[in-house]
Amino acid sequence: MTFTTKSDKVFINYNNCEKYLKPCIDSIIKYTNLNDIELIISANGCKDNTKEYVESLGNLAKLIWVDEAIGYTKATNLGIKEATGEFVVLLNNDTELLVQEQDTWLQMLVNPFEDPTVGLTGPLQLHDGYANAPVLIFFCVMIRKTLFDKIGL
């Protein structure tokens, strides 16, 4: 499957704009064709320069701003609600893409969706001994948007 469908990237930010968010966004810009991509930054309780930075990106990114710190889950849900693409990528803001061909990371995430029963993919799966089941580590996951319609946020 070639990654040609619209996808949304949702980043959750709580301060650390210079240390985490800027390098993360810079790596996305460098290694991603942004023509059909919507970057959504859900910033909650930020007291640093996050707002100014995201606004400086212009139409490249959409900012969801909440003055108070509402926590990771609520901030993530706000970003997901704004997403309009077929797939949503939740990517921690402290993640940076390393040297690669353009869109390689997205292609790796979207390929498993060739199977229509797949609803979630990610680059790191581990075995959870407590649940005795495989689990995806949510620093980077791609989710079929329709999954949220079926199970909720």
mmCIF file with all atom_site columns, C-alpha atoms in Angstrom:
data_model
loop_
_atom_site.group_PDB
_atom_site.id
_atom_site.type_symbol
_atom_site.label_atom_id
_atom_site.label_alt_id
_atom_site.label_comp_id
_atom_site.label_asym_id
_atom_site.label_entity_id
_atom_site.label_seq_id
_atom_site.pdbx_PDB_ins_code
_atom_site.Cartn_x
_atom_site.Cartn_y
_atom_site.Cartn_z
_atom_site.occupancy
_atom_site.B_iso_or_equiv
_atom_site.pdbx_formal_charge
_atom_site.auth_seq_id
_atom_site.auth_comp_id
_atom_site.auth_asym_id
_atom_site.auth_atom_id
_atom_site.pdbx_PDB_model_num
ATOM 1   C CA . MET A 1 1   ? 0.000   0.000   0.000  1.00 0.00 ? 1   MET A CA 1
ATOM 2   C CA . THR A 1 2   ? 1.372   3.401   -0.874 1.00 0.00 ? 2   THR A CA 1
ATOM 3   C CA . PHE A 1 3   ? 0.729   6.114   1.644  1.00 0.00 ? 3   PHE A CA 1
ATOM 4   C CA . THR A 1 4   ? -1.440  8.512   -0.320 1.00 0.00 ? 4   THR A CA 1
ATOM 5   C CA . THR A 1 5   ? -4.443  8.971   1.928  1.00 0.00 ? 5   THR A CA 1
ATOM 6   C CA . LYS A 1 6   ? -4.790  11.863  4.305  1.00 0.00 ? 6   LYS A CA 1
ATOM 7   C CA . SER A 1 7   ? -3.320  11.244  7.709  1.00 0.00 ? 7   SER A CA 1
ATOM 8   C CA . ASP A 1 8   ? -3.296  13.322  10.850 1.00 0.00 ? 8   ASP A CA 1
ATOM 9   C CA . LYS A 1 9   ? -0.411  13.516  13.279 1.00 0.00 ? 9   LYS A CA 1
ATOM 10  C CA . VAL A 1 10  ? -1.430  14.411  16.799 1.00 0.00 ? 10  VAL A CA 1
ATOM 11  C CA . PHE A 1 11  ? 1.271   15.654  19.166 1.00 0.00 ? 11  PHE A CA 1
ATOM 12  C CA . ILE A 1 12  ? 0.621   16.333  22.814 1.00 0.00 ? 12  ILE A CA 1
ATOM 13  C CA . ASN A 1 13  ? 2.771   19.026  24.326 1.00 0.00 ? 13  ASN A CA 1
ATOM 14  C CA . TYR A 1 14  ? 3.270   20.147  27.907 1.00 0.00 ? 14  TYR A CA 1
ATOM 15  C CA . ASN A 1 15  ? 6.099   22.668  27.822 1.00 0.00 ? 15  ASN A CA 1
ATOM 16  C CA . ASN A 1 16  ? 9.584   21.616  26.596 1.00 0.00 ? 16  ASN A CA 1
ATOM 17  C CA . CYS A 1 17  ? 9.012   23.227  23.201 1.00 0.00 ? 17  CYS A CA 1
ATOM 18  C CA . GLU A 1 18  ? 12.705  23.833  22.535 1.00 0.00 ? 18  GLU A CA 1
ATOM 19  C CA . LYS A 1 19  ? 13.909  20.525  23.945 1.00 0.00 ? 19  LYS A CA 1
ATOM 20  C CA . TYR A 1 20  ? 11.315  18.177  22.418 1.00 0.00 ? 20  TYR A CA 1
ATOM 21  C CA . LEU A 1 21  ? 8.601   19.678  20.218 1.00 0.00 ? 21  LEU A CA 1
ATOM 22  C CA . LYS A 1 22  ? 10.813  21.660  17.811 1.00 0.00 ? 22  LYS A CA 1
ATOM 23  C CA . PRO A 1 23  ? 13.220  18.789  17.065 1.00 0.00 ? 23  PRO A CA 1
ATOM 24  C CA . CYS A 1 24  ? 10.260  16.425  16.625 1.00 0.00 ? 24  CYS A CA 1
ATOM 25  C CA . ILE A 1 25  ? 8.453   18.733  14.187 1.00 0.00 ? 25  ILE A CA 1
ATOM 26  C CA . ASP A 1 26  ? 11.705  19.509  12.358 1.00 0.00 ? 26  ASP A CA 1
ATOM 27  C CA . SER A 1 27  ? 12.278  15.787  11.771 1.00 0.00 ? 27  SER A CA 1
ATOM 28  C CA . ILE A 1 28  ? 8.696   15.342  10.540 1.00 0.00 ? 28  ILE A CA 1
ATOM 29  C CA . ILE A 1 29  ? 9.145   18.217  8.097  1.00 0.00 ? 29  ILE A CA 1
ATOM 30  C CA . LYS A 1 30  ? 12.449  16.783  6.878  1.00 0.00 ? 30  LYS A CA 1
ATOM 31  C CA . TYR A 1 31  ? 11.318  13.172  6.344  1.00 0.00 ? 31  TYR A CA 1
ATOM 32  C CA . THR A 1 32  ? 7.640   13.513  5.465  1.00 0.00 ? 32  THR A CA 1
ATOM 33  C CA . ASN A 1 33  ? 5.752   14.724  2.404  1.00 0.00 ? 33  ASN A CA 1
ATOM 34  C CA . LEU A 1 34  ? 3.295   17.050  4.102  1.00 0.00 ? 34  LEU A CA 1
ATOM 35  C CA . ASN A 1 35  ? 0.951   17.550  1.133  1.00 0.00 ? 35  ASN A CA 1
ATOM 36  C CA . ASP A 1 36  ? -1.758  15.279  2.551  1.00 0.00 ? 36  ASP A CA 1
ATOM 37  C CA . ILE A 1 37  ? -0.758  15.488  6.193  1.00 0.00 ? 37  ILE A CA 1
ATOM 38  C CA . GLU A 1 38  ? -2.357  17.491  8.960  1.00 0.00 ? 38  GLU A CA 1
ATOM 39  C CA . LEU A 1 39  ? -0.185  18.192  12.006 1.00 0.00 ? 39  LEU A CA 1
ATOM 40  C CA . ILE A 1 40  ? -2.233  18.768  15.135 1.00 0.00 ? 40  ILE A CA 1
ATOM 41  C CA . ILE A 1 41  ? -0.491  19.938  18.279 1.00 0.00 ? 41  ILE A CA 1
ATOM 42  C CA . SER A 1 42  ? -2.604  19.695  21.404 1.00 0.00 ? 42  SER A CA 1
ATOM 43  C CA . ALA A 1 43  ? -0.927  21.907  23.973 1.00 0.00 ? 43  ALA A CA 1
ATOM 44  C CA . ASN A 1 44  ? -2.260  21.887  27.487 1.00 0.00 ? 44  ASN A CA 1
ATOM 45  C CA . GLY A 1 45  ? -1.005  24.016  30.330 1.00 0.00 ? 45  GLY A CA 1
ATOM 46  C CA . CYS A 1 46  ? 2.082   25.205  28.409 1.00 0.00 ? 46  CYS A CA 1
ATOM 47  C CA . LYS A 1 47  ? 3.913   28.143  29.936 1.00 0.00 ? 47  LYS A CA 1
ATOM 48  C CA . ASP A 1 48  ? 6.801   28.207  27.444 1.00 0.00 ? 48  ASP A CA 1
ATOM 49  C CA . ASN A 1 49  ? 6.930   29.383  23.812 1.00 0.00 ? 49  ASN A CA 1
ATOM 50  C CA . THR A 1 50  ? 4.849   26.500  22.407 1.00 0.00 ? 50  THR A CA 1
ATOM 51  C CA . LYS A 1 51  ? 2.028   28.743  21.206 1.00 0.00 ? 51  LYS A CA 1
ATOM 52  C CA . GLU A 1 52  ? 4.333   31.146  19.384 1.00 0.00 ? 52  GLU A CA 1
ATOM 53  C CA . TYR A 1 53  ? 6.307   28.301  17.820 1.00 0.00 ? 53  TYR A CA 1
ATOM 54  C CA . VAL A 1 54  ? 3.272   26.440  16.493 1.00 0.00 ? 54  VAL A CA 1
ATOM 55  C CA . GLU A 1 55  ? 1.724   29.659  15.203 1.00 0.00 ? 55  GLU A CA 1
ATOM 56  C CA . SER A 1 56  ? 5.014   30.417  13.407 1.00 0.00 ? 56  SER A CA 1
ATOM 57  C CA . LEU A 1 57  ? 4.508   27.210  11.391 1.00 0.00 ? 57  LEU A CA 1
ATOM 58  C CA . GLY A 1 58  ? 1.512   28.826  9.694  1.00 0.00 ? 58  GLY A CA 1
ATOM 59  C CA . ASN A 1 59  ? -0.789  26.449  7.823  1.00 0.00 ? 59  ASN A CA 1
ATOM 60  C CA . LEU A 1 60  ? 1.618   23.569  8.404  1.00 0.00 ? 60  LEU A CA 1
ATOM 61  C CA . ALA A 1 61  ? 0.171   22.840  11.850 1.00 0.00 ? 61  ALA A CA 1
ATOM 62  C CA . LYS A 1 62  ? -3.043  23.264  13.763 1.00 0.00 ? 62  LYS A CA 1
ATOM 63  C CA . LEU A 1 63  ? -2.830  24.273  17.401 1.00 0.00 ? 63  LEU A CA 1
ATOM 64  C CA . ILE A 1 64  ? -5.311  23.141  20.002 1.00 0.00 ? 64  ILE A CA 1
ATOM 65  C CA . TRP A 1 65  ? -4.655  25.328  23.003 1.00 0.00 ? 65  TRP A CA 1
ATOM 66  C CA . VAL A 1 66  ? -5.879  24.686  26.548 1.00 0.00 ? 66  VAL A CA 1
ATOM 67  C CA . ASP A 1 67  ? -4.693  27.120  29.213 1.00 0.00 ? 67  ASP A CA 1
ATOM 68  C CA . GLU A 1 68  ? -4.733  24.630  32.070 1.00 0.00 ? 68  GLU A CA 1
ATOM 69  C CA . ALA A 1 69  ? -2.931  21.296  32.264 1.00 0.00 ? 69  ALA A CA 1
ATOM 70  C CA . ILE A 1 70  ? -5.670  18.747  31.516 1.00 0.00 ? 70  ILE A CA 1
ATOM 71  C CA . GLY A 1 71  ? -3.402  15.713  31.189 1.00 0.00 ? 71  GLY A CA 1
ATOM 72  C CA . TYR A 1 72  ? -2.214  13.465  28.390 1.00 0.00 ? 72  TYR A CA 1
ATOM 73  C CA . THR A 1 73  ? -5.444  11.531  27.784 1.00 0.00 ? 73  THR A CA 1
ATOM 74  C CA . LYS A 1 74  ? -7.775  14.528  27.557 1.00 0.00 ? 74  LYS A CA 1
ATOM 75  C CA . ALA A 1 75  ? -5.288  16.461  25.407 1.00 0.00 ? 75  ALA A CA 1
ATOM 76  C CA . THR A 1 76  ? -4.923  13.446  23.101 1.00 0.00 ? 76  THR A CA 1
ATOM 77  C CA . ASN A 1 77  ? -8.686  13.118  22.758 1.00 0.00 ? 77  ASN A CA 1
ATOM 78  C CA . LEU A 1 78  ? -8.978  16.792  21.787 1.00 0.00 ? 78  LEU A CA 1
ATOM 79  C CA . GLY A 1 79  ? -6.445  16.228  19.020 1.00 0.00 ? 79  GLY A CA 1
ATOM 80  C CA . ILE A 1 80  ? -8.164  13.071  17.801 1.00 0.00 ? 80  ILE A CA 1
ATOM 81  C CA . LYS A 1 81  ? -11.508 14.892  17.644 1.00 0.00 ? 81  LYS A CA 1
ATOM 82  C CA . GLU A 1 82  ? -9.946  17.480  15.309 1.00 0.00 ? 82  GLU A CA 1
ATOM 83  C CA . ALA A 1 83  ? -8.389  14.847  13.042 1.00 0.00 ? 83  ALA A CA 1
ATOM 84  C CA . THR A 1 84  ? -10.058 14.478  9.643  1.00 0.00 ? 84  THR A CA 1
ATOM 85  C CA . GLY A 1 85  ? -7.829  11.901  7.953  1.00 0.00 ? 85  GLY A CA 1
ATOM 86  C CA . GLU A 1 86  ? -8.372  8.192   7.400  1.00 0.00 ? 86  GLU A CA 1
ATOM 87  C CA . PHE A 1 87  ? -5.590  7.434   9.878  1.00 0.00 ? 87  PHE A CA 1
ATOM 88  C CA . VAL A 1 88  ? -4.425  9.152   13.050 1.00 0.00 ? 88  VAL A CA 1
ATOM 89  C CA . VAL A 1 89  ? -0.821  8.927   14.196 1.00 0.00 ? 89  VAL A CA 1
ATOM 90  C CA . LEU A 1 90  ? -0.207  9.576   17.867 1.00 0.00 ? 90  LEU A CA 1
ATOM 91  C CA . LEU A 1 91  ? 3.432   10.559  18.208 1.00 0.00 ? 91  LEU A CA 1
ATOM 92  C CA . ASN A 1 92  ? 5.101   11.636  21.432 1.00 0.00 ? 92  ASN A CA 1
ATOM 93  C CA . ASN A 1 93  ? 6.711   15.028  21.107 1.00 0.00 ? 93  ASN A CA 1
ATOM 94  C CA . ASP A 1 94  ? 10.041  13.679  22.375 1.00 0.00 ? 94  ASP A CA 1
ATOM 95  C CA . THR A 1 95  ? 10.344  11.439  19.302 1.00 0.00 ? 95  THR A CA 1
ATOM 96  C CA . GLU A 1 96  ? 12.646  12.337  16.427 1.00 0.00 ? 96  GLU A CA 1
ATOM 97  C CA . LEU A 1 97  ? 12.774  10.620  13.061 1.00 0.00 ? 97  LEU A CA 1
ATOM 98  C CA . LEU A 1 98  ? 16.231  9.471   12.042 1.00 0.00 ? 98  LEU A CA 1
ATOM 99  C CA . VAL A 1 99  ? 17.742  9.582   8.556  1.00 0.00 ? 99  VAL A CA 1
ATOM 100 C CA . GLN A 1 100 ? 15.444  7.834   6.095  1.00 0.00 ? 100 GLN A CA 1
ATOM 101 C CA . GLU A 1 101 ? 13.795  8.136   2.722  1.00 0.00 ? 101 GLU A CA 1
ATOM 102 C CA . GLN A 1 102 ? 10.800  10.445  2.735  1.00 0.00 ? 102 GLN A CA 1
ATOM 103 C CA . ASP A 1 103 ? 7.652   8.839   4.190  1.00 0.00 ? 103 ASP A CA 1
ATOM 104 C CA . THR A 1 104 ? 9.406   5.576   5.131  1.00 0.00 ? 104 THR A CA 1
ATOM 105 C CA . TRP A 1 105 ? 8.107   5.809   8.683  1.00 0.00 ? 105 TRP A CA 1
ATOM 106 C CA . LEU A 1 106 ? 4.526   6.347   7.491  1.00 0.00 ? 106 LEU A CA 1
ATOM 107 C CA . GLN A 1 107 ? 4.773   3.547   4.964  1.00 0.00 ? 107 GLN A CA 1
ATOM 108 C CA . MET A 1 108 ? 5.895   1.167   7.714  1.00 0.00 ? 108 MET A CA 1
ATOM 109 C CA . LEU A 1 109 ? 2.906   2.173   9.828  1.00 0.00 ? 109 LEU A CA 1
ATOM 110 C CA . VAL A 1 110 ? 0.310   2.021   7.046  1.00 0.00 ? 110 VAL A CA 1
ATOM 111 C CA . ASN A 1 111 ? 1.364   -1.246  5.345  1.00 0.00 ? 111 ASN A CA 1
ATOM 112 C CA . PRO A 1 112 ? -0.349  -3.547  7.886  1.00 0.00 ? 112 PRO A CA 1
ATOM 113 C CA . PHE A 1 113 ? -3.663  -1.808  7.093  1.00 0.00 ? 113 PHE A CA 1
ATOM 114 C CA . GLU A 1 114 ? -3.772  -3.765  3.831  1.00 0.00 ? 114 GLU A CA 1
ATOM 115 C CA . ASP A 1 115 ? -5.536  -6.258  6.088  1.00 0.00 ? 115 ASP A CA 1
ATOM 116 C CA . PRO A 1 116 ? -8.963  -4.643  6.697  1.00 0.00 ? 116 PRO A CA 1
ATOM 117 C CA . THR A 1 117 ? -9.155  -6.177  10.179 1.00 0.00 ? 117 THR A CA 1
ATOM 118 C CA . VAL A 1 118 ? -6.139  -4.156  11.374 1.00 0.00 ? 118 VAL A CA 1
ATOM 119 C CA . GLY A 1 119 ? -7.099  -1.148  13.441 1.00 0.00 ? 119 GLY A CA 1
ATOM 120 C CA . LEU A 1 120 ? -3.788  -0.196  15.080 1.00 0.00 ? 120 LEU A CA 1
ATOM 121 C CA . THR A 1 121 ? -0.105  -0.393  14.160 1.00 0.00 ? 121 THR A CA 1
ATOM 122 C CA . GLY A 1 122 ? 3.149   0.761   15.683 1.00 0.00 ? 122 GLY A CA 1
ATOM 123 C CA . PRO A 1 123 ? 6.899   0.235   15.504 1.00 0.00 ? 123 PRO A CA 1
ATOM 124 C CA . LEU A 1 124 ? 7.377   -1.316  18.957 1.00 0.00 ? 124 LEU A CA 1
ATOM 125 C CA . GLN A 1 125 ? 5.463   -4.315  20.279 1.00 0.00 ? 125 GLN A CA 1
ATOM 126 C CA . LEU A 1 126 ? 6.332   -6.009  23.557 1.00 0.00 ? 126 LEU A CA 1
ATOM 127 C CA . HIS A 1 127 ? 4.847   -8.817  25.585 1.00 0.00 ? 127 HIS A CA 1
ATOM 128 C CA . ASP A 1 128 ? 3.026   -7.677  28.716 1.00 0.00 ? 128 ASP A CA 1
ATOM 129 C CA . GLY A 1 129 ? 3.510   -10.355 31.346 1.00 0.00 ? 129 GLY A CA 1
ATOM 130 C CA . TYR A 1 130 ? 0.733   -8.982  33.540 1.00 0.00 ? 130 TYR A CA 1
ATOM 131 C CA . ALA A 1 131 ? -1.858  -9.226  30.754 1.00 0.00 ? 131 ALA A CA 1
ATOM 132 C CA . ASN A 1 132 ? -0.025  -12.142 29.105 1.00 0.00 ? 132 ASN A CA 1
ATOM 133 C CA . ALA A 1 133 ? -0.576  -10.468 25.748 1.00 0.00 ? 133 ALA A CA 1
ATOM 134 C CA . PRO A 1 134 ? 1.344   -8.496  23.128 1.00 0.00 ? 134 PRO A CA 1
ATOM 135 C CA . VAL A 1 135 ? 1.013   -4.716  23.476 1.00 0.00 ? 135 VAL A CA 1
ATOM 136 C CA . LEU A 1 136 ? 2.037   -1.771  21.321 1.00 0.00 ? 136 LEU A CA 1
ATOM 137 C CA . ILE A 1 137 ? 4.091   0.943   22.978 1.00 0.00 ? 137 ILE A CA 1
ATOM 138 C CA . PHE A 1 138 ? 2.197   4.164   22.360 1.00 0.00 ? 138 PHE A CA 1
ATOM 139 C CA . PHE A 1 139 ? 5.073   6.577   21.701 1.00 0.00 ? 139 PHE A CA 1
ATOM 140 C CA . CYS A 1 140 ? 4.138   6.132   18.030 1.00 0.00 ? 140 CYS A CA 1
ATOM 141 C CA . VAL A 1 141 ? 0.994   4.414   16.785 1.00 0.00 ? 141 VAL A CA 1
ATOM 142 C CA . MET A 1 142 ? -1.239  4.698   13.744 1.00 0.00 ? 142 MET A CA 1
ATOM 143 C CA . ILE A 1 143 ? -4.939  4.123   14.272 1.00 0.00 ? 143 ILE A CA 1
ATOM 144 C CA . ARG A 1 144 ? -7.660  3.782   11.678 1.00 0.00 ? 144 ARG A CA 1
ATOM 145 C CA . LYS A 1 145 ? -9.943  6.789   12.379 1.00 0.00 ? 145 LYS A CA 1
ATOM 146 C CA . THR A 1 146 ? -13.084 4.652   12.034 1.00 0.00 ? 146 THR A CA 1
ATOM 147 C CA . LEU A 1 147 ? -11.929 2.662   15.061 1.00 0.00 ? 147 LEU A CA 1
ATOM 148 C CA . PHE A 1 148 ? -12.744 5.649   17.262 1.00 0.00 ? 148 PHE A CA 1
ATOM 149 C CA . ASP A 1 149 ? -16.263 5.713   15.797 1.00 0.00 ? 149 ASP A CA 1
ATOM 150 C CA . LYS A 1 150 ? -16.692 2.071   16.833 1.00 0.00 ? 150 LYS A CA 1
ATOM 151 C CA . ILE A 1 151 ? -15.150 2.074   20.323 1.00 0.00 ? 151 ILE A CA 1
ATOM 152 C CA . GLY A 1 152 ? -15.046 5.760   21.281 1.00 0.00 ? 152 GLY A CA 1
ATOM 153 C CA . LEU A 1 153 ? -12.148 7.793   22.578 1.00 0.00 ? 153 LEU A CA 1
#
